[in-house]
Amino acid sequence: MALAIAIGTVLPILTGLVTKQSWGAGFRAFVLAVLSGATGFLTELKGSFDLNTSFDLTAALLTWLLVALTGVGVHLGFLKPTGISTAVKNTLVKD
């Protein structure tokens, strides 16, 4: 669970790096949701392999929700007000 929260804090920056600035906020939110879903499912899959247990779909969905909420909270509460979000969007993928 701690790994998922740590990844959730980095996902908004990763989303800003792989999307163009001209793309709408809705599309960037979709990218963040997809990355959060992948994180949730892969984290649960890793946990099931590590503990030699069966895959728990409910835990994967809850982890997806936790990662998504963490990512949105970090973006709106820290990255956007400080200008980091805008700087990241201008870094890697250009229009």
Short mmCIF file of C-alpha atoms in Angstrom, two decimals:
data_model
loop_
_atom_site.label_atom_id
_atom_site.label_comp_id
_atom_site.label_asym_id
_atom_site.label_seq_id
_atom_site.Cartn_x
_atom_site.Cartn_y
_atom_site.Cartn_z
CA MET A 1 0.00 0.00 0.00
CA ALA A 2 2.85 2.39 0.78
CA LEU A 3 4.36 1.66 -2.63
CA ALA A 4 1.07 2.60 -4.29
CA ILE A 5 0.89 5.90 -2.40
CA ALA A 6 4.49 6.71 -3.30
CA ILE A 7 3.80 6.02 -6.97
CA GLY A 8 0.61 8.09 -6.75
CA THR A 9 2.63 11.13 -5.74
CA VAL A 10 4.83 10.78 -8.84
CA LEU A 11 2.09 10.00 -11.39
CA PRO A 12 0.96 13.62 -11.94
CA ILE A 13 4.52 14.54 -12.90
CA LEU A 14 4.75 11.53 -15.22
CA THR A 15 1.41 12.48 -16.77
CA GLY A 16 2.70 15.99 -17.40
CA LEU A 17 5.83 14.62 -19.01
CA VAL A 18 4.07 12.31 -21.48
CA THR A 19 1.24 14.63 -22.58
CA LYS A 20 1.27 17.78 -24.67
CA GLN A 21 0.37 21.08 -23.07
CA SER A 22 -2.30 21.75 -25.71
CA TRP A 23 -4.15 18.55 -24.85
CA GLY A 24 -7.16 19.16 -22.66
CA ALA A 25 -7.32 18.63 -18.93
CA GLY A 26 -9.88 15.88 -19.46
CA PHE A 27 -7.45 13.84 -21.54
CA ARG A 28 -4.67 14.34 -19.01
CA ALA A 29 -7.09 13.18 -16.28
CA PHE A 30 -7.83 10.10 -18.39
CA VAL A 31 -4.10 9.37 -18.71
CA LEU A 32 -3.72 9.75 -14.94
CA ALA A 33 -6.65 7.36 -14.39
CA VAL A 34 -5.14 4.76 -16.73
CA LEU A 35 -1.73 5.02 -15.06
CA SER A 36 -3.40 4.79 -11.65
CA GLY A 37 -5.29 1.69 -12.73
CA ALA A 38 -2.13 0.06 -13.99
CA THR A 39 -0.42 0.90 -10.72
CA GLY A 40 -3.28 -0.53 -8.67
CA PHE A 41 -3.42 -3.79 -10.56
CA LEU A 42 0.35 -4.26 -10.83
CA THR A 43 0.85 -3.48 -7.14
CA GLU A 44 -1.76 -6.04 -6.16
CA LEU A 45 -0.30 -8.57 -8.60
CA LYS A 46 3.15 -8.06 -7.09
CA GLY A 47 1.70 -8.49 -3.60
CA SER A 48 -0.04 -11.72 -4.56
CA PHE A 49 3.20 -13.11 -6.01
CA ASP A 50 5.25 -12.03 -2.99
CA LEU A 51 2.83 -13.56 -0.48
CA ASN A 52 1.93 -16.55 -2.68
CA THR A 53 -1.79 -15.76 -2.46
CA SER A 54 -4.52 -15.36 -5.03
CA PHE A 55 -5.10 -12.05 -6.83
CA ASP A 56 -7.68 -9.90 -5.01
CA LEU A 57 -9.69 -7.82 -7.48
CA THR A 58 -11.31 -5.75 -4.71
CA ALA A 59 -7.92 -4.78 -3.31
CA ALA A 60 -6.71 -3.88 -6.81
CA LEU A 61 -9.73 -1.61 -7.38
CA LEU A 62 -9.31 0.05 -3.99
CA THR A 63 -5.61 0.58 -4.67
CA TRP A 64 -6.54 2.13 -8.04
CA LEU A 65 -8.87 4.53 -6.23
CA LEU A 66 -6.23 5.35 -3.60
CA VAL A 67 -3.55 6.03 -6.23
CA ALA A 68 -5.92 8.18 -8.29
CA LEU A 69 -7.00 10.24 -5.28
CA THR A 70 -3.39 10.65 -4.18
CA GLY A 71 -2.38 11.78 -7.66
CA VAL A 72 -5.20 14.31 -7.96
CA GLY A 73 -4.56 15.60 -4.46
CA VAL A 74 -0.85 16.07 -5.08
CA HIS A 75 -1.55 17.78 -8.40
CA LEU A 76 -4.19 20.18 -7.12
CA GLY A 77 -2.74 20.72 -3.66
CA PHE A 78 0.97 21.03 -4.39
CA LEU A 79 2.10 20.85 -8.01
CA LYS A 80 -0.38 23.25 -9.58
CA PRO A 81 -0.18 26.09 -7.00
CA THR A 82 3.62 26.04 -6.97
CA GLY A 83 3.93 26.07 -10.77
CA ILE A 84 5.69 22.72 -10.93
CA SER A 85 2.86 21.27 -13.02
CA THR A 86 3.25 23.95 -15.71
CA ALA A 87 7.03 23.56 -15.77
CA VAL A 88 6.74 19.79 -16.20
CA LYS A 89 4.23 20.14 -19.04
CA ASN A 90 6.72 22.34 -20.91
CA THR A 91 9.62 19.91 -20.48
CA LEU A 92 9.42 16.70 -22.51
CA VAL A 93 6.63 16.54 -25.12
CA LYS A 94 6.31 19.72 -27.15
CA ASP A 95 3.35 20.87 -29.25
#
